[in-house]
XYZ file of C-alpha atoms in Angstrom:
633
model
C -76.324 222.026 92.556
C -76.606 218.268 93.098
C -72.649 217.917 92.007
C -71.441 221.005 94.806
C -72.975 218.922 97.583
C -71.740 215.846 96.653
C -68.440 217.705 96.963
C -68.972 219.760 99.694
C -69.630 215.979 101.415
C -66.346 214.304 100.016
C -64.770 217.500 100.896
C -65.655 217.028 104.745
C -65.240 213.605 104.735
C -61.344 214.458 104.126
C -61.430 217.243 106.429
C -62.943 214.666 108.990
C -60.325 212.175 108.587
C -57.342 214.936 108.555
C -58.547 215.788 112.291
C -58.565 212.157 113.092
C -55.325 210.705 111.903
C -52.471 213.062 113.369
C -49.997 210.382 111.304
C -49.161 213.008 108.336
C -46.813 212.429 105.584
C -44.812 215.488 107.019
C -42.895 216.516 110.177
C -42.141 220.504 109.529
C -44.080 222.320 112.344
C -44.816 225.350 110.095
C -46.608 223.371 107.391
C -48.661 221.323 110.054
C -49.581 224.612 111.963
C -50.921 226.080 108.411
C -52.647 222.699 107.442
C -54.407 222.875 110.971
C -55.328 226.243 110.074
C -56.817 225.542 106.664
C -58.803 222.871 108.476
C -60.484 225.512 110.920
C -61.088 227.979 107.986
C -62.892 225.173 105.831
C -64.993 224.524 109.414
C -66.055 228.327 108.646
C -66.392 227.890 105.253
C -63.519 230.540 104.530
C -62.590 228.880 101.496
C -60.399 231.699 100.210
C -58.102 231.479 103.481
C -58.406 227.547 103.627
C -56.302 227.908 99.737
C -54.440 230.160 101.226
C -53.207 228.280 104.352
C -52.659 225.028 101.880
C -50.294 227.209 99.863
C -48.393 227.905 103.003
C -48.285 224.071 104.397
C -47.150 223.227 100.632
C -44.534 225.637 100.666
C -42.459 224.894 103.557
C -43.134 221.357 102.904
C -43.395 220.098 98.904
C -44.066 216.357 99.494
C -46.627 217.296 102.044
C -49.180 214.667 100.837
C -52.188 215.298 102.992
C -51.913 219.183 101.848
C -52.377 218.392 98.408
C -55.193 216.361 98.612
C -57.484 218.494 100.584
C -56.176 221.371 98.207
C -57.210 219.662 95.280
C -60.538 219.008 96.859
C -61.023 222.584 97.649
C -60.122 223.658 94.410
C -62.178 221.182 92.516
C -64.826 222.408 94.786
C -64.660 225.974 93.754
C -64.690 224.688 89.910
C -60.472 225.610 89.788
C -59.972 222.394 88.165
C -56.455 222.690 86.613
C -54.883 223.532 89.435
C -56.646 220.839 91.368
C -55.873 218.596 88.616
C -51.896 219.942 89.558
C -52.223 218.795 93.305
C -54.377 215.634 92.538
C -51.587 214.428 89.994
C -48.697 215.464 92.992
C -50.489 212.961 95.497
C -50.226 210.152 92.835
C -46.630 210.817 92.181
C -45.588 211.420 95.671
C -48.284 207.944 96.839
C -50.270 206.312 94.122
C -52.092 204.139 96.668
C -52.497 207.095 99.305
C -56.795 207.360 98.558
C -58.292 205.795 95.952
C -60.666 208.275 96.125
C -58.143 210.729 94.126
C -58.505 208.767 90.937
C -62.140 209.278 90.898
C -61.929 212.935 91.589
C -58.874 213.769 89.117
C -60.519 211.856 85.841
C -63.927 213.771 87.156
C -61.604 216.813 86.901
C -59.663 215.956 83.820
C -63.258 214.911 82.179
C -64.317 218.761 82.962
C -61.407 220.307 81.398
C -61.847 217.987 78.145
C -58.719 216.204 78.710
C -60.217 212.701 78.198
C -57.623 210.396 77.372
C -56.131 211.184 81.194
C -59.291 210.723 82.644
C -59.901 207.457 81.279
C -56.703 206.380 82.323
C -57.305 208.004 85.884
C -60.748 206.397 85.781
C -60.123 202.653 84.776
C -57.611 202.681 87.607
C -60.303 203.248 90.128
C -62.311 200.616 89.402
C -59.589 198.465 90.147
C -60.116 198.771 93.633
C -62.131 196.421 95.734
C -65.183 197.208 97.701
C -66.447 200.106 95.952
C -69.514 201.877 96.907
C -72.867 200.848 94.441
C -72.700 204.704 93.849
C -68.955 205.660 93.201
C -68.527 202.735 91.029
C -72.254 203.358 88.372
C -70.425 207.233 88.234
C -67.052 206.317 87.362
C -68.583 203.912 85.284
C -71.050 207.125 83.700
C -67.506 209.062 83.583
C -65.463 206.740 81.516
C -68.969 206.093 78.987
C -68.493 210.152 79.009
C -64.831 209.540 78.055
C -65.275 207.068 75.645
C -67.536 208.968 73.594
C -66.131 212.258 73.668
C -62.677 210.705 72.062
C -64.637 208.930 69.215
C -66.898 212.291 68.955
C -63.459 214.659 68.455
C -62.314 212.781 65.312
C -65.696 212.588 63.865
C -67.314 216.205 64.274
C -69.989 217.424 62.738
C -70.778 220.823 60.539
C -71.279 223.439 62.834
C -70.788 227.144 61.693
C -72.718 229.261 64.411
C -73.745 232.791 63.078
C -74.704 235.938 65.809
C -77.595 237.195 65.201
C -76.347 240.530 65.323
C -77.467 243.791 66.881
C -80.989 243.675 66.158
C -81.354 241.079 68.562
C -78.097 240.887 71.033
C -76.589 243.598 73.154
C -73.813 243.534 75.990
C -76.584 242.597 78.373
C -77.413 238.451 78.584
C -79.769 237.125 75.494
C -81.047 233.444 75.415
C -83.646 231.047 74.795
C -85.094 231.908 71.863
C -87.712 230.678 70.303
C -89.491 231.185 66.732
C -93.211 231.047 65.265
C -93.689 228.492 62.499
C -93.640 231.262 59.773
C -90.089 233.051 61.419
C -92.079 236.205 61.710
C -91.753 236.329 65.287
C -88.800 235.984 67.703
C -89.176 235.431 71.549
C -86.377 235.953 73.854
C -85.043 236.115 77.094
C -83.403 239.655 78.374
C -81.396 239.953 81.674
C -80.699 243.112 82.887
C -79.640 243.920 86.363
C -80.798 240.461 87.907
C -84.173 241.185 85.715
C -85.206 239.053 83.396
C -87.746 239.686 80.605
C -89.082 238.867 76.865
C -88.250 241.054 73.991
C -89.597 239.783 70.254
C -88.147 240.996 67.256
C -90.067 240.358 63.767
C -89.022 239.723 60.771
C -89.088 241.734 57.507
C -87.919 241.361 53.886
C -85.584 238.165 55.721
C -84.238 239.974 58.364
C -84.815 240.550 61.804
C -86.045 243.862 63.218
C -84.999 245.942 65.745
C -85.965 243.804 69.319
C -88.847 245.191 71.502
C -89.838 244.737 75.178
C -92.678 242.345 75.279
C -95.281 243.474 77.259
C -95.842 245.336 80.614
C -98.892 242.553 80.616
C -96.476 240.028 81.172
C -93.020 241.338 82.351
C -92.541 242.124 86.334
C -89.805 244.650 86.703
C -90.142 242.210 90.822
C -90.197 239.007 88.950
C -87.931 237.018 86.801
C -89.681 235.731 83.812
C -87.833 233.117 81.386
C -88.102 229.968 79.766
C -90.300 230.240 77.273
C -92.442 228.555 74.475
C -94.664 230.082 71.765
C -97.355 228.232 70.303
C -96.688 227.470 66.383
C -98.909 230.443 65.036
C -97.644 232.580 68.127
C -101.162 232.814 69.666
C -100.297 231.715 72.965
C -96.873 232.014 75.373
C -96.185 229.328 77.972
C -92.979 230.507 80.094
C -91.948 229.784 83.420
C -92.114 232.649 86.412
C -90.488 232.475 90.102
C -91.142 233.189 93.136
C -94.815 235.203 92.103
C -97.497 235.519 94.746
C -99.505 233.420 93.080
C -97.611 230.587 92.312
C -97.389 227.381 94.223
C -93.535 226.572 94.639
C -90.516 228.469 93.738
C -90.879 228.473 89.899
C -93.743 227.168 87.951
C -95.609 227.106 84.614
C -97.657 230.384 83.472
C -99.914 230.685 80.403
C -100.768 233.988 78.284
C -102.952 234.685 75.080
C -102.076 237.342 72.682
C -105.139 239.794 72.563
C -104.581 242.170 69.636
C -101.046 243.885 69.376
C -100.732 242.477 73.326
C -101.096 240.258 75.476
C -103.673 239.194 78.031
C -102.852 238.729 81.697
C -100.903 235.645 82.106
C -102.218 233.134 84.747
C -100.276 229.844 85.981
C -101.911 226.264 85.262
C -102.113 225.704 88.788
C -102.151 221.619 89.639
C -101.500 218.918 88.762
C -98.338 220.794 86.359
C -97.581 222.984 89.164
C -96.702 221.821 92.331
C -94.939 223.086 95.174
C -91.746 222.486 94.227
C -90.064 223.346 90.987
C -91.785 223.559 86.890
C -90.050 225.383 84.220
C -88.994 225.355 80.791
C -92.174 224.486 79.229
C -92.356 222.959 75.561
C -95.956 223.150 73.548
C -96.864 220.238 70.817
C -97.622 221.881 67.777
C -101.636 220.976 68.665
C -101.398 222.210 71.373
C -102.445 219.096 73.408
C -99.297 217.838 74.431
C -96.916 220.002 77.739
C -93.652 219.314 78.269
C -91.451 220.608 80.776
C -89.126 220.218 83.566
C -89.775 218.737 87.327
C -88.029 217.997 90.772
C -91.298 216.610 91.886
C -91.120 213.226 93.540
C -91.384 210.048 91.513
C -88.554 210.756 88.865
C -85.565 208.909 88.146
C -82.426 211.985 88.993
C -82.588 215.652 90.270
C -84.442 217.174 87.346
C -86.628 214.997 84.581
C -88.875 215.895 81.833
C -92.226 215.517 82.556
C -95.421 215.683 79.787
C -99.364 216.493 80.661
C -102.168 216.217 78.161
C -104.711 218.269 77.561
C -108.538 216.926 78.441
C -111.779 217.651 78.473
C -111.321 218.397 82.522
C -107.922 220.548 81.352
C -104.244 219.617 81.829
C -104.029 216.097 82.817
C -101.494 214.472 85.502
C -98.129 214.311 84.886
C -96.541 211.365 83.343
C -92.269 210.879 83.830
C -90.920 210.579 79.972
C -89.034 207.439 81.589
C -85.339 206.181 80.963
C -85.892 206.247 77.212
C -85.141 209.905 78.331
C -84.221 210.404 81.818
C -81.647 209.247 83.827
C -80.180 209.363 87.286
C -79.053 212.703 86.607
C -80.782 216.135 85.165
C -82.609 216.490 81.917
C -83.579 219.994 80.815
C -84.512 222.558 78.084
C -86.934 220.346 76.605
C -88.225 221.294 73.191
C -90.713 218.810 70.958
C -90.467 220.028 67.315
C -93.444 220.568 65.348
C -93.540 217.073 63.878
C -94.494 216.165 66.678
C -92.093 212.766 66.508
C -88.463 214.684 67.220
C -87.475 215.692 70.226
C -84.612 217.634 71.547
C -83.023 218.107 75.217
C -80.156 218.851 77.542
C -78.592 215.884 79.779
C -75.477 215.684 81.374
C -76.724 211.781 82.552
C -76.284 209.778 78.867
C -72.866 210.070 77.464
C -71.561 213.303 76.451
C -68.347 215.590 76.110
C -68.489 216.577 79.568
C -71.339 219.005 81.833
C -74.392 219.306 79.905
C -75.278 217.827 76.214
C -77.844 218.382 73.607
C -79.647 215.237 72.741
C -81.948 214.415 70.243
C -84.431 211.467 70.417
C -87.359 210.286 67.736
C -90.737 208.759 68.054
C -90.150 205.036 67.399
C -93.217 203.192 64.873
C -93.918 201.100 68.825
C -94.878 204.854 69.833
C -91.770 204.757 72.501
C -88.948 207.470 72.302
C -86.163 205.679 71.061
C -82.552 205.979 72.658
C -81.025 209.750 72.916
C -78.142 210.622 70.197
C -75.792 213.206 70.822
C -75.813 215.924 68.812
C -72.243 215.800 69.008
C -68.692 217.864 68.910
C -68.321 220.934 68.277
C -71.931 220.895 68.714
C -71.498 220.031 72.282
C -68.046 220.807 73.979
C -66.661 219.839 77.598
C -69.141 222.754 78.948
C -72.646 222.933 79.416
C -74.941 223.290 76.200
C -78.259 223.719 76.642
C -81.638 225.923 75.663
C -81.401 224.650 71.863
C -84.782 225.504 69.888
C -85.532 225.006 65.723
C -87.032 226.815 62.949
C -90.373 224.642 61.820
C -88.663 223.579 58.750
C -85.844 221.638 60.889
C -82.804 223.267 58.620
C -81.776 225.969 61.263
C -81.411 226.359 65.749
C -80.840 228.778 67.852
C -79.185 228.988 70.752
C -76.998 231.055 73.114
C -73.603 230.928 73.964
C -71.002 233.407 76.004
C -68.131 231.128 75.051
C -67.855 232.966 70.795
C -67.014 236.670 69.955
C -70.317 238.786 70.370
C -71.621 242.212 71.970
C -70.966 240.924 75.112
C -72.170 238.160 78.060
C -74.629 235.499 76.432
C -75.494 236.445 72.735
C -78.274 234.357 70.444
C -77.047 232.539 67.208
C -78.142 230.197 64.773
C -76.615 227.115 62.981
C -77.840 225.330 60.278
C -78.576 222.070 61.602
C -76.385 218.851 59.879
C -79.193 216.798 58.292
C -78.905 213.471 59.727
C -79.638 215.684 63.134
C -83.098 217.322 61.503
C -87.113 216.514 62.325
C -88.755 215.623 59.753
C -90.131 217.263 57.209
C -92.891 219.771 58.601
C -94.632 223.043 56.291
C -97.400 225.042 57.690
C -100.916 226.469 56.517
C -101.303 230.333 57.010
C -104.597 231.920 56.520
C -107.324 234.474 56.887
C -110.768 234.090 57.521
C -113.403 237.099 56.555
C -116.529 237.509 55.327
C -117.441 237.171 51.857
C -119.215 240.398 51.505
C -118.002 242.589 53.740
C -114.265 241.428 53.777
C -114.517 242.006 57.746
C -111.817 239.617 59.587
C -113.949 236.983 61.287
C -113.677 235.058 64.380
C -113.981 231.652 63.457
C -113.274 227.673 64.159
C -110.352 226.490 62.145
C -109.717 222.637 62.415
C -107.492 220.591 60.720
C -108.005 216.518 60.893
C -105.478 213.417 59.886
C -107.768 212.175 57.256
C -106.679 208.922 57.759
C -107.035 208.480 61.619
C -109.975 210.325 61.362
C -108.562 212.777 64.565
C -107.700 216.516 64.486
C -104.358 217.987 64.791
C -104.892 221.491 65.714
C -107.846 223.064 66.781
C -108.522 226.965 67.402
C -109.700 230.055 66.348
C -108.891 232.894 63.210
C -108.255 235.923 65.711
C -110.963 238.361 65.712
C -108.516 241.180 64.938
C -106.910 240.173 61.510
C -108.878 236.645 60.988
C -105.500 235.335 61.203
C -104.648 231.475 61.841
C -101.168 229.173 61.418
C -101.185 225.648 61.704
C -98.037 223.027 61.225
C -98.642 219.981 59.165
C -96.145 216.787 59.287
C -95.623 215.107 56.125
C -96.320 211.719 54.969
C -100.164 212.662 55.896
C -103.153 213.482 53.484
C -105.131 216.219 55.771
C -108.444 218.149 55.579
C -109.190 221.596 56.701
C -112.530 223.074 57.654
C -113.482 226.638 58.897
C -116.667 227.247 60.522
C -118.525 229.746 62.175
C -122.530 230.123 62.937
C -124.777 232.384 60.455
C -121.715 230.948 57.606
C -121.514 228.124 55.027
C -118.062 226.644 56.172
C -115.080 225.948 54.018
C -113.486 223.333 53.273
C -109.675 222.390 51.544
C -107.436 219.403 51.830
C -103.500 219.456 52.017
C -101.724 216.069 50.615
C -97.952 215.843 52.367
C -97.556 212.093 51.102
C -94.003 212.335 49.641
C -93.027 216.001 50.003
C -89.644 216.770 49.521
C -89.889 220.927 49.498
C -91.297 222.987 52.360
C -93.589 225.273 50.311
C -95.989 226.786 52.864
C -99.818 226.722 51.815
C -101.128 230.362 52.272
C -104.888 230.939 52.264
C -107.211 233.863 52.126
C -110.497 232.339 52.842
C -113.821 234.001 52.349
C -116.752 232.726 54.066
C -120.384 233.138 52.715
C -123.232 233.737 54.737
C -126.181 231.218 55.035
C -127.767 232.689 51.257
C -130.177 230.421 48.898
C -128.326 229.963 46.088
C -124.492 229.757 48.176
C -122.487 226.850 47.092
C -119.649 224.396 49.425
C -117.214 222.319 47.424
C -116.787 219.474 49.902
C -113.057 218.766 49.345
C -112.610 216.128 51.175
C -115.154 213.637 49.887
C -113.299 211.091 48.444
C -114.199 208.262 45.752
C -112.048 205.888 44.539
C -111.734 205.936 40.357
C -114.909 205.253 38.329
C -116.677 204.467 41.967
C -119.089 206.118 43.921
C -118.473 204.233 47.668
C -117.295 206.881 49.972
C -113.634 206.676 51.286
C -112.853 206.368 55.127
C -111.344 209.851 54.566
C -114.431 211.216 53.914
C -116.404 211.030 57.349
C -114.991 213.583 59.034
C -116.030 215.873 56.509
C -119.245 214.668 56.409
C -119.515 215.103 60.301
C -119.012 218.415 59.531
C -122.069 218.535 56.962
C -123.931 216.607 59.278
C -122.852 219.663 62.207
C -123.886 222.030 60.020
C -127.315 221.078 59.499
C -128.225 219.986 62.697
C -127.178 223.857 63.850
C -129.091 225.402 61.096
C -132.413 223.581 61.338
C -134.341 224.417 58.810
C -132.122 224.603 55.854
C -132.497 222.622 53.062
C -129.668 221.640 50.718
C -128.532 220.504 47.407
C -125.929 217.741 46.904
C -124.118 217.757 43.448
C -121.908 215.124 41.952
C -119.300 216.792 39.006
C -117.029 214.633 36.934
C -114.069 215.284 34.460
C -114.558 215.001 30.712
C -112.930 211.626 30.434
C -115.851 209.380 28.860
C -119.230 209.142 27.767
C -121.627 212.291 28.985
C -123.840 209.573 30.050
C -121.309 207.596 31.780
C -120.422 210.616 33.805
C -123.991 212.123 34.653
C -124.397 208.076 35.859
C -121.323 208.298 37.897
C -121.980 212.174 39.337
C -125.684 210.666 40.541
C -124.298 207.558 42.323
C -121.974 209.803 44.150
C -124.347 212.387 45.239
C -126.857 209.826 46.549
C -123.944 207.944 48.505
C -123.278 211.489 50.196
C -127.384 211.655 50.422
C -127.595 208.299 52.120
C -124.587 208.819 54.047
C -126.734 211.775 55.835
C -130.096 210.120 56.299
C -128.596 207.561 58.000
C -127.407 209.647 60.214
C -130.085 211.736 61.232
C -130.472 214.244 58.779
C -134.516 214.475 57.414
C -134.441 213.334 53.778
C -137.224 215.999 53.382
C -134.218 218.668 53.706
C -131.927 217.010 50.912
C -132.001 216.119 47.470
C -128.987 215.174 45.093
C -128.117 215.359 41.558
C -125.792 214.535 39.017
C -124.126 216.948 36.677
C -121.179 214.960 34.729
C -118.975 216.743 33.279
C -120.954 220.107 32.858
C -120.000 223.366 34.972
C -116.557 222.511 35.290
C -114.798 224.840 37.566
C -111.488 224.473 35.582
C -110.555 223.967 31.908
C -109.947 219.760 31.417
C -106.743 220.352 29.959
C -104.629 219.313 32.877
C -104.651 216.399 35.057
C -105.059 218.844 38.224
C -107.513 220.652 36.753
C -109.172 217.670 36.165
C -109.253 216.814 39.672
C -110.282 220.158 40.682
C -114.050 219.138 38.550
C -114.184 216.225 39.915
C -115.681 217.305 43.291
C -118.576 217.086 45.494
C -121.030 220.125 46.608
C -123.744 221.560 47.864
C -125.781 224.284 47.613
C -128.483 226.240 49.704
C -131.668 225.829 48.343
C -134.299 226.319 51.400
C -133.656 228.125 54.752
């Protein structure tokens, strides 16, 4: 919108000086009188006649310089741009110093239709001129970077094979913006049908997709457009972006909903400080949740539209903060989407150098915490239009995106490309469980938290649904990470994930059965950690033991047992030595911290009860552990 003004302005500004300067580069009365009358139509904004008056003037006068000029304009101003191109390149032939002005607006033109070696030609030559504007010269200076890159980009390009997604998902009515749950069981789009746009999901079964549904009346208006969407990692929860609702505070801004069951519960926008009263959409959720991103006009940015990010608080969504020229520019950024590693981050920009219109960028999390500098995804990747809307798969291989510009069922259509791998997040896989009960293998409702065991901090925090139990969490690699499951009148659970060095993307799958608060119940505390043939406790291990320590101060009165198991390497002795020292560290560890020594005792068993045979060297990890047991409540 931006770029039609700012032509719409140079456009007057010739019209202006056309009605000033009666000294025209022609004398023929009949192509004056039809120049004078494409004047009065562009006055009207009769755009159509002012082409067709211009025609005239050019036809009973060829050389008529003015005529082509302000032709070209209005042409480049209704996005015609080979024929402007036509008229621009007559004025330079027929009076190369006539405006400089031209130069700028053919290479502009020439950039548009992807012939770049003309427009850097076109371009360089204007900034030859003296005295240019601040702002004409930094764009022709952003055109020829534009230029530059999009020749080295054609004789370098990258894979890209883009496949259609077929009729399970597309029809000959507009598809885009798609976005996927961790697992790819679930498919999010946007529909637009007769100026209406709504989500459809399709799932997926035995690898491929199903058959795609309407969302939900909960959530689709048939008044109301809703778009622009992003689905938490274990689907749970759909930010998206709705316009023009009563309840909203500008023209488009940032709604919430929480999938209740088979539907959804009523959406409701996040109000201030996201929303404002001017323009939010296209929202992007962390993986932890914490972490909003999405797109702004709001004041204090650096171009029309920039990315924007708020954290979530104790207090709720906190204000705003402008991702800053690592990643915005004097121009728009959109379609912002932060992969699941939480480091990789993808966007659309027609402000850094690209192939022309809009580009998909990608930019990483540097080890100073800053986003580093934006890298084209490249050609054919990106092409002279405008690319935007690009989402991934959790495992970085594959994106989706839409496109009316291949062979499909008709207007936009959804595909997917497997992604080149220099261009890829790292490596992510994802935990996938249910929680019930023990005895009554009832789907429970309970706390699922998963903590970086080596900051000590969690990284995804919620809830097993209380219809299936169900939870999905993403896990980065490179990170050792523990997982507990909680809920009251329950012994909790506890497991640990190690993603140091993984190569594959194996997801870990649990079906987790919690016991209730029974004498005689056991916990294997997996992740209490000793170093070999020591019994100090590990940094690792205190968040697990907060959780211990939780525990018991929420069940008051019982009483536990803390046991110490070994492996069978060395002496029995040795080992029941060892299993004692590390039971009374985890014994200490709680007395100190306000547990009643009264309600613990400890004890070491060696190598006896071993939960595995000793034959491997896992299994011999999995007996070397740390318990307890309910003996008092």
């Amino acid at each position: 919108m931006r770029k039609i003004y700012f032509l719409f302005f140079l456009l007057m500004l010739f019209v202006g000086a056309y009605a000033q300067d009666r000294r025209y580069s022609t004398t023929d009365k009949e192509a004056l009188k039809n120049f004078t009358l494409a004047n009065q139509s562009l006055d009207e904004h009769l755009y159509d006649e002012a082409i067709a008056h211009l025609d005239q003037a050019i036809k009973a006068d060829s050389k008529f310089v003015e005529a082509h000029a302000l032709l070209g304009d209005v042409l480049r101003m209704r996005h015609i741009y080979k024929p402007a191109i036509e008229h621009f390149l007559k004025v330079i032939a027929l009076d190369p110093e006539y405006n400089r002005s031209v130069y700028l607006k053919i290479g502009d033109c020439e950039l548009t239709v992807a012939m770049y070696e003309l427009a850097l030609h076109h371009l360089e030559k204007y900034l030859t001129y003296p005295n240019l504007t601040a702002q004409n010269q930094a764009h022709a200076q952003k055109l020829i970077a534009d230029c530059k890159f999009s020749i080295q980009a054609l004789t370098h390009p990258v894979a890209f094979v883009p496949i259609n997604m077929g009729a399970e998902i597309n029809t000959a009515a507009d598809e885009y913006l798609p976005v996927a749950t961790a697992d790819e069981s679930t498919l999010i789009f946007t529909r637009k049908i007769d100026k209406n746009e709504d989500f459809y999901k399709s799932t997926r079964s035995n690898n491929k997709w199903e058959n795609a549904e309407y969302l939900s009346d909960v959530i689709n208006t048939p008044m109301y457009n809703e778009g622009a969407q992003s689905i938490s990692q274990d689907g749970k929860y759909l930010f998206f972006t709705g316009c023009n609702r009563p309840d909203g505070l500008g023209r488009c801004d940032i709604y919430i909903a929480q999938k209740r069951g088979d539907d959804w519960a009523k959406p409701f926008s996040l109000s201030a400080p996201i929303n404002t009263s001017g323009w939010e959409a296209q929202p992007s959720i962390s993986a932890d949740g914490r972490t909003l991103y999405f797109v702004s006009n709001r004041k204090g940015g650096y171009g029309g539209y920039d990315i924007w990010k708020s954290t979530l608080t104790e207090k709720g969504w906190g204000n705003p903060e402008n991702m800053g020229p690592e990643i915005n520019t004097a121009y728009d950024e959109q379609s912002p989407f932060i992969h699941p590693d939480d480091n990789t981050f993808y966007f659309c920009s027609n402000g850094w150098p690209g192939m022309g219109g809009k580009d998909l960028f990608v930019s990483r999390m540097g080890k100073d915490g800053k986003w580093q500098k934006p890298e084209n995804l490249g050609y054919p990747i990106n092409s002279n239009g405008d690319e935007n809307g690009l989402t991934l798969t959790a495992n970085g291989a594959f994106a989706f995106f839409s496109s009316n510009n291949l062979k499909g069922f008709g207007g936009y259509d959804i595909y997917t490309f497997e992604l080149p791998a220099n261009l890829r997040p790292n490596i992510v896989t994802y935990v996938k469980g249910t929680v019930a009960d023990k005895k009554t293998k009832q789907p429970l409702e309970a706390a699922v938290e998963i903590i970086d065991l080596q900051k000590n901090t969690p990284v995804y925090q919620d809830y097993s649904s209380a219809d299936a139990g169900g939870f999905l969490a993403t896990l980065g690699a490179g990170k050792n990470y523990g997982l507990n499951i909680s809920k009251e009148g329950y012994l909790f659970y506890s497991d640990n994930f190690s993603l140091i060095g993984l190569k594959d993307k194996k997801a870990f799958n649990l079906s987790v059965l919690l016991s209730p608060i029974e004498i005689g119940n056991k916990v294997i505390l997996k992740n209490i950690f000793f170093d070999t043939n020591q019994f100090a406790l590990k940094a690792e291990s205190k968040a697990e033991l907060q959780k211990l320590i939780e525990f018991l101060q929420l069940n008051t009165t019982v009483k536990i047992e803390i046991a110490g198991y070994t492996d069978n390497v060395g002496t029995h002795q040795n080992n029941v030595t060892l299993s004692e020292k590390r039971a009374n560290a985890v014994y200490q560890y709680l007395s100190s911290n306000g547990i009643a020594s009264s309600r613990l005792v400890f004890k070491g068993y060696g190598e006896d009860q071993p939960i595995a045979p000793n034959t491997t060297d896992d299994n011999k990890a999995l007996n070397r552990r740390t318990e307890f047991m309910i003996i008092g409540k």
